[in-house]
C-alpha positions as a LaTeX table, in Angstrom:
\begin{tabular}{lrrr}
\hline
Residue & $x$ (\AA) & $y$ (\AA) & $z$ (\AA) \\
\hline
Met1 & $-78.63$ & 46.31 & $-37.05$ \\
Ser2 & $-77.27$ & 42.95 & $-35.91$ \\
Arg3 & $-76.45$ & 44.47 & $-32.51$ \\
Val4 & $-79.87$ & 46.08 & $-32.33$ \\
Phe5 & $-81.64$ & 42.81 & $-33.12$ \\
Asn6 & $-79.54$ & 40.86 & $-30.61$ \\
Val7 & $-80.38$ & 43.23 & $-27.75$ \\
Phe8 & $-84.06$ & 43.37 & $-28.73$ \\
Thr9 & $-84.22$ & 39.56 & $-28.91$ \\
Trp10 & $-82.78$ & 39.10 & $-25.42$ \\
Val11 & $-84.98$ & 41.74 & $-23.84$ \\
Arg12 & $-88.02$ & 39.85 & $-25.17$ \\
Arg13 & $-86.63$ & 36.48 & $-24.04$ \\
Leu14 & $-85.87$ & 37.67 & $-20.51$ \\
Trp15 & $-89.29$ & 39.29 & $-20.29$ \\
Lys16 & $-90.82$ & 35.80 & $-20.49$ \\
Phe17 & $-89.11$ & 34.75 & $-17.26$ \\
Val18 & $-88.78$ & 37.91 & $-15.13$ \\
Pro19 & $-91.28$ & 40.74 & $-14.48$ \\
Leu20 & $-89.46$ & 43.59 & $-16.22$ \\
Ala21 & $-90.72$ & 46.98 & $-15.04$ \\
His22 & $-88.35$ & 49.32 & $-16.87$ \\
Leu23 & $-85.24$ & 49.35 & $-19.06$ \\
Ser24 & $-82.06$ & 51.43 & $-18.81$ \\
Leu25 & $-80.25$ & 52.18 & $-22.07$ \\
Glu26 & $-76.83$ & 53.74 & $-22.50$ \\
Leu27 & $-78.10$ & 55.85 & $-25.36$ \\
Ala28 & $-75.01$ & 57.95 & $-26.04$ \\
Arg29 & $-71.55$ & 56.50 & $-25.52$ \\
Phe30 & $-70.09$ & 60.00 & $-25.37$ \\
Asp31 & $-71.49$ & 63.53 & $-25.19$ \\
Thr32 & $-69.88$ & 64.96 & $-28.33$ \\
Gln33 & $-70.82$ & 68.58 & $-27.63$ \\
Lys34 & $-69.05$ & 68.54 & $-24.28$ \\
Leu35 & $-66.02$ & 66.85 & $-25.80$ \\
Gln36 & $-65.69$ & 69.47 & $-28.50$ \\
Asn37 & $-66.46$ & 72.50 & $-26.37$ \\
Pro38 & $-65.53$ & 72.09 & $-22.71$ \\
Glu39 & $-65.81$ & 75.85 & $-22.14$ \\
Ile40 & $-69.59$ & 75.81 & $-22.64$ \\
Lys41 & $-71.35$ & 77.66 & $-19.79$ \\
Gly42 & $-74.64$ & 77.54 & $-17.99$ \\
Ile43 & $-75.11$ & 73.79 & $-17.56$ \\
Glu44 & $-74.68$ & 72.39 & $-14.05$ \\
Tyr45 & $-74.04$ & 68.91 & $-15.44$ \\
Gln46 & $-71.21$ & 70.29 & $-17.58$ \\
Gln47 & $-69.42$ & 71.84 & $-14.62$ \\
Gly48 & $-69.91$ & 68.83 & $-12.32$ \\
Thr49 & $-67.80$ & 65.75 & $-11.67$ \\
Leu50 & $-69.39$ & 63.77 & $-14.50$ \\
Phe51 & $-67.68$ & 65.67 & $-17.30$ \\
Gly52 & $-64.26$ & 64.18 & $-16.54$ \\
Tyr53 & $-65.68$ & 60.69 & $-16.93$ \\
Glu54 & $-67.14$ & 61.54 & $-20.36$ \\
Val55 & $-63.74$ & 62.76 & $-21.55$ \\
Lys56 & $-61.68$ & 59.92 & $-20.10$ \\
Glu57 & $-64.03$ & 57.23 & $-21.39$ \\
Tyr58 & $-63.79$ & 58.69 & $-24.90$ \\
Leu59 & $-59.99$ & 58.90 & $-24.75$ \\
Leu60 & $-59.73$ & 55.31 & $-23.55$ \\
Glu61 & $-61.74$ & 54.16 & $-26.57$ \\
Lys62 & $-59.92$ & 56.43 & $-29.01$ \\
Phe63 & $-56.41$ & 55.35 & $-28.00$ \\
Gly64 & $-57.15$ & 51.67 & $-27.46$ \\
Arg65 & $-56.82$ & 51.72 & $-23.65$ \\
Arg66 & $-53.05$ & 51.99 & $-23.75$ \\
Cys67 & $-50.52$ & 54.71 & $-23.00$ \\
Val68 & $-49.79$ & 56.69 & $-26.18$ \\
Tyr69 & $-46.14$ & 57.10 & $-25.18$ \\
Cys70 & $-45.10$ & 53.59 & $-24.09$ \\
Asp71 & $-48.07$ & 51.35 & $-25.09$ \\
Val72 & $-48.47$ & 49.93 & $-21.58$ \\
Glu73 & $-51.91$ & 48.43 & $-20.84$ \\
Asn74 & $-54.00$ & 47.48 & $-17.79$ \\
Val75 & $-52.72$ & 50.28 & $-15.55$ \\
Pro76 & $-54.46$ & 53.39 & $-14.20$ \\
Phe77 & $-54.35$ & 56.07 & $-16.91$ \\
Glu78 & $-54.24$ & 59.84 & $-16.63$ \\
Ile79 & $-55.46$ & 62.54 & $-19.01$ \\
Glu80 & $-52.46$ & 64.28 & $-20.53$ \\
His81 & $-52.29$ & 67.59 & $-22.44$ \\
Val82 & $-50.20$ & 67.26 & $-25.60$ \\
Ile83 & $-49.68$ & 71.03 & $-25.65$ \\
Pro84 & $-49.21$ & 71.83 & $-21.94$ \\
Arg85 & $-51.65$ & 74.26 & $-20.40$ \\
Ser86 & $-48.67$ & 76.31 & $-19.22$ \\
Lys87 & $-47.89$ & 76.91 & $-22.90$ \\
Gly88 & $-51.42$ & 77.76 & $-24.00$ \\
Gly89 & $-52.86$ & 74.27 & $-24.46$ \\
Ser90 & $-56.63$ & 73.91 & $-24.13$ \\
Asp91 & $-58.87$ & 71.31 & $-22.47$ \\
Arg92 & $-60.47$ & 70.38 & $-25.80$ \\
Val93 & $-60.44$ & 66.70 & $-26.59$ \\
Ser94 & $-58.29$ & 67.39 & $-29.68$ \\
Asn95 & $-55.44$ & 68.29 & $-27.29$ \\
Leu96 & $-55.85$ & 65.36 & $-24.91$ \\
Val97 & $-54.44$ & 61.83 & $-24.81$ \\
Ile98 & $-54.19$ & 59.11 & $-22.16$ \\
Ala99 & $-50.85$ & 58.26 & $-20.57$ \\
Cys100 & $-49.58$ & 56.18 & $-17.68$ \\
His101 & $-48.46$ & 58.03 & $-14.55$ \\
Asp102 & $-44.74$ & 57.59 & $-15.29$ \\
Cys103 & $-44.94$ & 58.98 & $-18.84$ \\
Asn104 & $-47.21$ & 61.83 & $-17.79$ \\
Arg105 & $-44.78$ & 62.81 & $-15.06$ \\
Glu106 & $-41.72$ & 62.45 & $-17.31$ \\
Lys107 & $-43.20$ & 64.58 & $-20.10$ \\
Asp108 & $-44.12$ & 67.30 & $-17.61$ \\
Asn109 & $-44.59$ & 70.58 & $-19.56$ \\
Arg110 & $-42.42$ & 69.67 & $-22.53$ \\
Ser111 & $-43.81$ & 69.75 & $-26.06$ \\
Leu112 & $-44.62$ & 66.53 & $-27.89$ \\
Glu113 & $-41.69$ & 66.99 & $-30.29$ \\
Glu114 & $-39.27$ & 67.64 & $-27.45$ \\
Phe115 & $-40.43$ & 64.67 & $-25.38$ \\
Leu116 & $-40.43$ & 62.24 & $-28.35$ \\
Ala117 & $-37.32$ & 63.59 & $-30.09$ \\
His118 & $-35.94$ & 60.02 & $-30.00$ \\
Asp119 & $-39.11$ & 58.62 & $-31.64$ \\
Pro120 & $-40.42$ & 61.05 & $-34.28$ \\
Glu121 & $-42.54$ & 58.30 & $-35.88$ \\
Arg122 & $-44.59$ & 57.90 & $-32.71$ \\
Ala123 & $-44.94$ & 61.68 & $-32.42$ \\
Gly124 & $-46.33$ & 61.84 & $-35.94$ \\
Arg125 & $-48.74$ & 59.00 & $-35.24$ \\
Ile126 & $-50.05$ & 60.73 & $-32.11$ \\
Lys127 & $-50.58$ & 63.98 & $-34.04$ \\
Ala128 & $-52.56$ & 62.10 & $-36.67$ \\
Gln129 & $-54.75$ & 60.47 & $-34.02$ \\
Leu130 & $-55.41$ & 63.83 & $-32.39$ \\
Lys131 & $-56.94$ & 65.08 & $-35.64$ \\
Thr132 & $-59.28$ & 62.11 & $-35.87$ \\
Pro133 & $-62.82$ & 63.55 & $-35.87$ \\
Leu134 & $-65.58$ & 62.45 & $-33.54$ \\
Arg135 & $-67.13$ & 60.52 & $-36.42$ \\
Asp136 & $-66.69$ & 57.20 & $-34.58$ \\
Ala137 & $-68.50$ & 58.50 & $-31.50$ \\
Ala138 & $-71.30$ & 59.94 & $-33.65$ \\
Ala139 & $-71.77$ & 56.60 & $-35.44$ \\
Ile140 & $-72.11$ & 54.74 & $-32.16$ \\
Asn141 & $-74.56$ & 57.30 & $-30.85$ \\
Ala142 & $-76.66$ & 57.07 & $-34.03$ \\
Ser143 & $-76.93$ & 53.26 & $-33.88$ \\
Arg144 & $-78.14$ & 53.49 & $-30.29$ \\
Trp145 & $-81.04$ & 55.72 & $-31.36$ \\
Val146 & $-82.24$ & 52.88 & $-33.60$ \\
Leu147 & $-82.17$ & 50.54 & $-30.59$ \\
Phe148 & $-83.97$ & 53.18 & $-28.52$ \\
Asp149 & $-86.82$ & 53.31 & $-31.05$ \\
Arg150 & $-87.12$ & 49.52 & $-31.12$ \\
Leu151 & $-87.19$ & 49.20 & $-27.33$ \\
Lys152 & $-89.90$ & 51.86 & $-27.09$ \\
Glu153 & $-92.15$ & 49.50 & $-29.04$ \\
Leu154 & $-92.23$ & 47.17 & $-26.02$ \\
Gly155 & $-94.18$ & 49.72 & $-23.99$ \\
Leu156 & $-91.87$ & 49.52 & $-20.94$ \\
Glu157 & $-90.56$ & 52.55 & $-19.08$ \\
Leu158 & $-87.26$ & 53.44 & $-20.72$ \\
Glu159 & $-84.58$ & 55.62 & $-19.13$ \\
Ile160 & $-81.40$ & 56.73 & $-20.88$ \\
Gly161 & $-77.87$ & 57.61 & $-19.84$ \\
Thr162 & $-74.38$ & 58.15 & $-21.27$ \\
Gly163 & $-71.22$ & 56.09 & $-21.07$ \\
Gly164 & $-69.57$ & 58.69 & $-18.87$ \\
Gln165 & $-72.51$ & 58.60 & $-16.48$ \\
Thr166 & $-72.30$ & 54.79 & $-16.33$ \\
Lys167 & $-68.62$ & 54.91 & $-15.46$ \\
Tyr168 & $-69.23$ & 57.59 & $-12.84$ \\
Asn169 & $-71.97$ & 55.52 & $-11.18$ \\
Arg170 & $-69.75$ & 52.42 & $-11.11$ \\
Ser171 & $-66.72$ & 54.28 & $-9.75$ \\
Ala172 & $-68.76$ & 56.14 & $-7.12$ \\
Gln173 & $-69.99$ & 52.78 & $-5.78$ \\
Glu174 & $-66.46$ & 51.32 & $-5.99$ \\
Tyr175 & $-67.40$ & 48.41 & $-8.23$ \\
Pro176 & $-64.70$ & 46.85 & $-10.46$ \\
Lys177 & $-64.74$ & 47.22 & $-14.23$ \\
Ala178 & $-66.88$ & 44.58 & $-15.94$ \\
His179 & $-69.41$ & 44.80 & $-18.76$ \\
Trp180 & $-72.25$ & 43.29 & $-16.74$ \\
Ile181 & $-71.59$ & 45.69 & $-13.86$ \\
Asp182 & $-71.62$ & 48.62 & $-16.28$ \\
Ala183 & $-75.00$ & 47.43 & $-17.56$ \\
Ala184 & $-76.40$ & 47.57 & $-14.02$ \\
Cys185 & $-75.04$ & 51.11 & $-13.49$ \\
Val186 & $-76.68$ & 52.75 & $-16.52$ \\
Gly187 & $-78.79$ & 55.87 & $-16.03$ \\
Lys188 & $-80.31$ & 57.43 & $-12.92$ \\
Ser189 & $-81.32$ & 54.02 & $-11.53$ \\
Gly190 & $-77.67$ & 52.94 & $-11.68$ \\
Glu191 & $-76.61$ & 55.42 & $-9.01$ \\
Asn192 & $-77.47$ & 52.99 & $-6.20$ \\
Val193 & $-77.39$ & 49.28 & $-7.02$ \\
Arg194 & $-76.48$ & 46.27 & $-4.90$ \\
Leu195 & $-74.21$ & 43.76 & $-6.66$ \\
Asp196 & $-71.82$ & 40.99 & $-5.76$ \\
Pro197 & $-68.79$ & 41.51 & $-8.05$ \\
Asp198 & $-67.79$ & 37.85 & $-7.61$ \\
Met199 & $-71.14$ & 36.39 & $-8.64$ \\
Gln200 & $-71.24$ & 34.04 & $-11.60$ \\
Val201 & $-72.78$ & 35.58 & $-14.71$ \\
Leu202 & $-73.92$ & 34.06 & $-17.99$ \\
Lys203 & $-71.95$ & 35.32 & $-20.95$ \\
Ile204 & $-73.95$ & 35.23 & $-24.21$ \\
Ile205 & $-72.15$ & 35.63 & $-27.54$ \\
Ala206 & $-73.88$ & 36.01 & $-30.91$ \\
Lys207 & $-72.57$ & 33.26 & $-33.21$ \\
Gly208 & $-74.91$ & 33.54 & $-36.17$ \\
His209 & $-76.77$ & 30.80 & $-38.01$ \\
Gly210 & $-74.11$ & 29.75 & $-40.45$ \\
Thr211 & $-72.94$ & 31.11 & $-43.78$ \\
Arg212 & $-74.67$ & 31.95 & $-47.05$ \\
Arg213 & $-71.64$ & 30.89 & $-49.05$ \\
Met214 & $-72.63$ & 28.15 & $-51.50$ \\
Cys215 & $-69.13$ & 26.76 & $-51.90$ \\
Asn216 & $-65.86$ & 26.77 & $-49.98$ \\
Val217 & $-62.83$ & 28.34 & $-51.62$ \\
Asp218 & $-59.09$ & 27.99 & $-51.21$ \\
Arg219 & $-56.76$ & 30.84 & $-50.29$ \\
Tyr220 & $-56.66$ & 31.96 & $-53.93$ \\
Gly221 & $-60.45$ & 32.22 & $-54.20$ \\
Phe222 & $-60.98$ & 29.12 & $-56.35$ \\
Pro223 & $-63.87$ & 26.73 & $-55.51$ \\
Arg224 & $-62.77$ & 23.86 & $-53.31$ \\
Ser225 & $-65.99$ & 22.11 & $-52.30$ \\
His226 & $-69.72$ & 22.73 & $-52.38$ \\
Arg227 & $-71.75$ & 23.24 & $-49.26$ \\
Gln228 & $-73.87$ & 20.29 & $-48.21$ \\
Lys229 & $-77.59$ & 20.84 & $-48.76$ \\
Lys230 & $-78.52$ & 19.16 & $-45.50$ \\
Arg231 & $-77.62$ & 21.21 & $-42.44$ \\
Thr232 & $-78.00$ & 18.29 & $-40.05$ \\
Tyr233 & $-76.27$ & 14.93 & $-39.71$ \\
Leu234 & $-77.30$ & 12.13 & $-37.36$ \\
Gly235 & $-79.61$ & 14.58 & $-35.61$ \\
Phe236 & $-76.87$ & 17.15 & $-34.90$ \\
Met237 & $-76.35$ & 20.63 & $-36.34$ \\
Thr238 & $-73.31$ & 22.90 & $-36.26$ \\
Gly239 & $-73.67$ & 25.17 & $-33.25$ \\
Asp240 & $-75.50$ & 22.68 & $-31.02$ \\
Ile241 & $-74.23$ & 22.69 & $-27.45$ \\
Val242 & $-73.45$ & 19.10 & $-26.52$ \\
Lys243 & $-72.11$ & 17.04 & $-23.65$ \\
Ala244 & $-69.48$ & 14.47 & $-24.61$ \\
Val245 & $-68.68$ & 11.57 & $-22.28$ \\
Ile246 & $-65.53$ & 9.95 & $-23.67$ \\
Pro247 & $-64.69$ & 6.66 & $-21.86$ \\
Lys248 & $-61.04$ & 6.34 & $-22.82$ \\
Gly249 & $-58.22$ & 7.76 & $-24.86$ \\
Lys250 & $-56.39$ & 11.07 & $-24.93$ \\
Tyr251 & $-59.55$ & 13.10 & $-24.33$ \\
Glu252 & $-61.11$ & 10.82 & $-21.73$ \\
Gly253 & $-63.63$ & 12.62 & $-19.54$ \\
Val254 & $-66.64$ & 14.93 & $-19.80$ \\
His255 & $-66.59$ & 17.85 & $-22.25$ \\
Ile256 & $-69.23$ & 20.46 & $-22.98$ \\
Gly257 & $-69.21$ & 22.89 & $-25.89$ \\
Arg258 & $-70.48$ & 23.82 & $-29.35$ \\
Ile259 & $-69.91$ & 21.32 & $-32.13$ \\
Gln260 & $-69.05$ & 21.68 & $-35.76$ \\
Ile261 & $-70.52$ & 18.81 & $-37.74$ \\
Arg262 & $-69.08$ & 17.00 & $-40.70$ \\
His263 & $-71.09$ & 14.68 & $-42.91$ \\
Arg264 & $-69.20$ & 11.74 & $-41.49$ \\
Pro265 & $-69.05$ & 10.37 & $-37.92$ \\
Ser266 & $-66.32$ & 12.74 & $-36.77$ \\
Phe267 & $-67.38$ & 16.10 & $-35.29$ \\
Arg268 & $-65.27$ & 18.96 & $-34.01$ \\
Leu269 & $-65.62$ & 19.84 & $-30.31$ \\
Asn270 & $-63.36$ & 22.11 & $-28.29$ \\
Arg271 & $-60.53$ & 21.76 & $-30.82$ \\
Phe272 & $-60.55$ & 17.98 & $-31.03$ \\
Asp273 & $-62.51$ & 15.37 & $-33.01$ \\
Val274 & $-65.15$ & 13.22 & $-31.37$ \\
His275 & $-67.49$ & 10.45 & $-32.56$ \\
Pro276 & $-71.20$ & 11.45 & $-32.37$ \\
Lys277 & $-72.01$ & 8.28 & $-30.39$ \\
Tyr278 & $-70.44$ & 9.96 & $-27.36$ \\
Leu279 & $-72.53$ & 13.13 & $-27.71$ \\
Arg280 & $-75.79$ & 14.24 & $-26.12$ \\
Ile281 & $-77.47$ & 17.52 & $-27.08$ \\
Val282 & $-77.75$ & 19.96 & $-24.19$ \\
His283 & $-79.08$ & 22.93 & $-26.16$ \\
Lys284 & $-80.09$ & 23.21 & $-29.81$ \\
Asn285 & $-78.35$ & 25.83 & $-31.92$ \\
Asp286 & $-80.19$ & 29.17 & $-31.63$ \\
Gly287 & $-77.43$ & 31.42 & $-32.98$ \\
Tyr288 & $-75.84$ & 32.11 & $-29.58$ \\
Gly289 & $-73.02$ & 30.69 & $-27.50$ \\
Tyr290 & $-73.19$ & 30.49 & $-23.71$ \\
Ala291 & $-70.52$ & 30.40 & $-21.03$ \\
Ser292 & $-70.42$ & 30.92 & $-17.28$ \\
Lys293 & $-68.03$ & 33.60 & $-16.19$ \\
Ala294 & $-67.04$ & 34.52 & $-12.65$ \\
Ala295 & $-63.88$ & 36.59 & $-13.04$ \\
His296 & $-63.94$ & 40.34 & $-13.65$ \\
Ser297 & $-61.36$ & 42.46 & $-15.43$ \\
Pro298 & $-59.34$ & 45.03 & $-13.47$ \\
Ser299 & $-60.63$ & 48.56 & $-13.23$ \\
Gln300 & $-59.04$ & 51.34 & $-15.29$ \\
\hline
\end{tabular}
């Protein structure tokens, strides 16, 4: 529900500044029916190019975006059949993993036990992961239906898509992998979008409004100190975004970030202490952190 409320909040905030006409929602992260039964017939979408993206996106999430055989990350991955098709293996997701090109080529049509004879522990771990049900995918899909119902209340046109469709749209337009680019490529409207991959985007992170804990405890769980009743000190609150102009010393210069207050003139900012006399509030705490981000992560 926290994720649902965060998205709903920002849709309403953005609506105040831009003339929103419609929304695109990645309603289902994965199409579980197609993952379970790839032999299903009679659906053009099922037999098209999009199905491979549904499967690969699910496998990337399931196996943590790393090769199951050597744990390498941030390289192009391939879909690998644990039981080779030449030996009767199926295309069902319960027989598929992701592997780097070198491991996929080295394994060839050998069985899992034969290929990992030197590492039986890893072989057992892979077998256990293969049996993991699609419960995680179903949970994600269910939470998105709650968001769908909330967004419908706004009265805007609302289109839906899947995670595989999003990835297909992004790859077809040759955009690099980035969350904000994925957001622009959701649904039917995401098939043809004009973006500058190097543009600077605003990254918003939910930080919360503090804790409900009435006292702090030590590592053994015993009370250490009680929480201060006043949430502000000298006009500042934990979570405020401030600008610090420090005239001299080790941290001389201009610093911007979120502060953590103490009920004494020594606040925490960007991992160092600063006197509040050097601070000026840029943005009051609203439960979110903000950062400008220009770089994008490599495509997988």
